[in-house]
Amino acid sequence: GPDVAWRNALEEAAGASRVGETVLIALLGLAESQNGGADVATIRAVIDGLRRVGLVREARSLALEAAVANGL
């Protein structure tokens, strides 16, 4: 999955309520993980970031998609 710098950038953007930046960083992290599929920690970080900036519905959709993709 993405590195520590990515996670820190996501947390910083979400913590400052920068919606566009949070979404962009989240997408970059998911894209980096795309070849092998995003790991649980990456998906959780993205979901948490999206929820922190008020994108609760989008976070829920991502969680559901990840669960289905992993056979849950």
mmCIF file of C-alpha atoms in Angstrom:
data_model
loop_
_atom_site.group_PDB
_atom_site.id
_atom_site.type_symbol
_atom_site.label_atom_id
_atom_site.label_comp_id
_atom_site.label_asym_id
_atom_site.label_seq_id
_atom_site.Cartn_x
_atom_site.Cartn_y
_atom_site.Cartn_z
ATOM 1 C CA GLY A 1 0.000 0.000 0.000
ATOM 2 C CA PRO A 2 0.912 3.645 0.002
ATOM 3 C CA ASP A 3 3.680 4.876 2.273
ATOM 4 C CA VAL A 4 3.643 6.777 5.551
ATOM 5 C CA ALA A 5 3.927 10.147 3.781
ATOM 6 C CA TRP A 6 0.687 9.386 1.918
ATOM 7 C CA ARG A 7 -1.106 8.504 5.154
ATOM 8 C CA ASN A 8 0.182 11.656 6.851
ATOM 9 C CA ALA A 9 -0.928 13.821 3.909
ATOM 10 C CA LEU A 10 -4.390 12.231 3.974
ATOM 11 C CA GLU A 11 -4.743 12.774 7.722
ATOM 12 C CA GLU A 12 -3.534 16.378 7.459
ATOM 13 C CA ALA A 13 -5.909 17.242 4.609
ATOM 14 C CA ALA A 14 -8.882 15.586 6.300
ATOM 15 C CA GLY A 15 -8.047 17.162 9.647
ATOM 16 C CA ALA A 16 -8.061 20.600 8.017
ATOM 17 C CA SER A 17 -11.387 19.845 6.270
ATOM 18 C CA ARG A 18 -9.850 20.255 2.818
ATOM 19 C CA VAL A 19 -12.369 18.150 0.882
ATOM 20 C CA GLY A 20 -10.822 18.322 -2.587
ATOM 21 C CA GLU A 21 -7.328 17.594 -1.342
ATOM 22 C CA THR A 22 -8.581 14.710 0.800
ATOM 23 C CA VAL A 23 -10.370 13.142 -2.169
ATOM 24 C CA LEU A 24 -7.344 13.577 -4.424
ATOM 25 C CA ILE A 25 -4.949 12.020 -1.913
ATOM 26 C CA ALA A 26 -7.409 9.191 -1.254
ATOM 27 C CA LEU A 27 -7.666 8.431 -4.969
ATOM 28 C CA LEU A 28 -3.889 8.475 -5.348
ATOM 29 C CA GLY A 29 -3.544 5.962 -2.528
ATOM 30 C CA LEU A 30 -6.200 3.674 -3.962
ATOM 31 C CA ALA A 31 -4.668 3.925 -7.448
ATOM 32 C CA GLU A 32 -1.229 3.034 -6.077
ATOM 33 C CA SER A 33 -2.743 -0.056 -4.498
ATOM 34 C CA GLN A 34 -4.823 -0.980 -7.546
ATOM 35 C CA ASN A 35 -2.521 -3.631 -9.027
ATOM 36 C CA GLY A 36 -2.619 -5.850 -5.959
ATOM 37 C CA GLY A 37 -5.849 -4.479 -4.576
ATOM 38 C CA ALA A 38 -5.899 -1.996 -1.739
ATOM 39 C CA ASP A 39 -4.999 -3.428 1.631
ATOM 40 C CA VAL A 40 -7.282 -3.082 4.636
ATOM 41 C CA ALA A 41 -5.192 -0.300 6.184
ATOM 42 C CA THR A 42 -5.363 1.787 2.996
ATOM 43 C CA ILE A 43 -9.111 1.319 2.641
ATOM 44 C CA ARG A 44 -9.643 2.174 6.299
ATOM 45 C CA ALA A 45 -7.514 5.334 6.010
ATOM 46 C CA VAL A 46 -9.471 6.453 2.938
ATOM 47 C CA ILE A 47 -12.835 5.744 4.562
ATOM 48 C CA ASP A 48 -11.809 7.612 7.717
ATOM 49 C CA GLY A 49 -10.554 10.560 5.653
ATOM 50 C CA LEU A 50 -13.730 10.774 3.622
ATOM 51 C CA ARG A 51 -15.893 10.632 6.746
ATOM 52 C CA ARG A 52 -13.848 13.368 8.434
ATOM 53 C CA VAL A 53 -14.570 15.788 5.582
ATOM 54 C CA GLY A 54 -18.289 14.972 5.547
ATOM 55 C CA LEU A 55 -18.365 12.495 2.680
ATOM 56 C CA VAL A 56 -20.120 9.859 4.771
ATOM 57 C CA ARG A 57 -22.212 8.406 1.955
ATOM 58 C CA GLU A 58 -19.150 8.033 -0.261
ATOM 59 C CA ALA A 59 -17.199 6.423 2.573
ATOM 60 C CA ARG A 60 -20.023 3.965 3.161
ATOM 61 C CA SER A 61 -20.147 3.097 -0.548
ATOM 62 C CA LEU A 62 -16.405 2.450 -0.601
ATOM 63 C CA ALA A 63 -16.672 0.248 2.486
ATOM 64 C CA LEU A 64 -19.458 -1.770 0.890
ATOM 65 C CA GLU A 65 -17.538 -2.127 -2.374
ATOM 66 C CA ALA A 66 -14.426 -3.280 -0.502
ATOM 67 C CA ALA A 67 -16.442 -5.810 1.499
ATOM 68 C CA VAL A 68 -18.036 -7.263 -1.641
ATOM 69 C CA ALA A 69 -14.667 -7.395 -3.419
ATOM 70 C CA ASN A 70 -13.241 -9.359 -0.509
ATOM 71 C CA GLY A 71 -16.114 -11.813 -0.391
ATOM 72 C CA LEU A 72 -17.780 -10.536 2.775
#
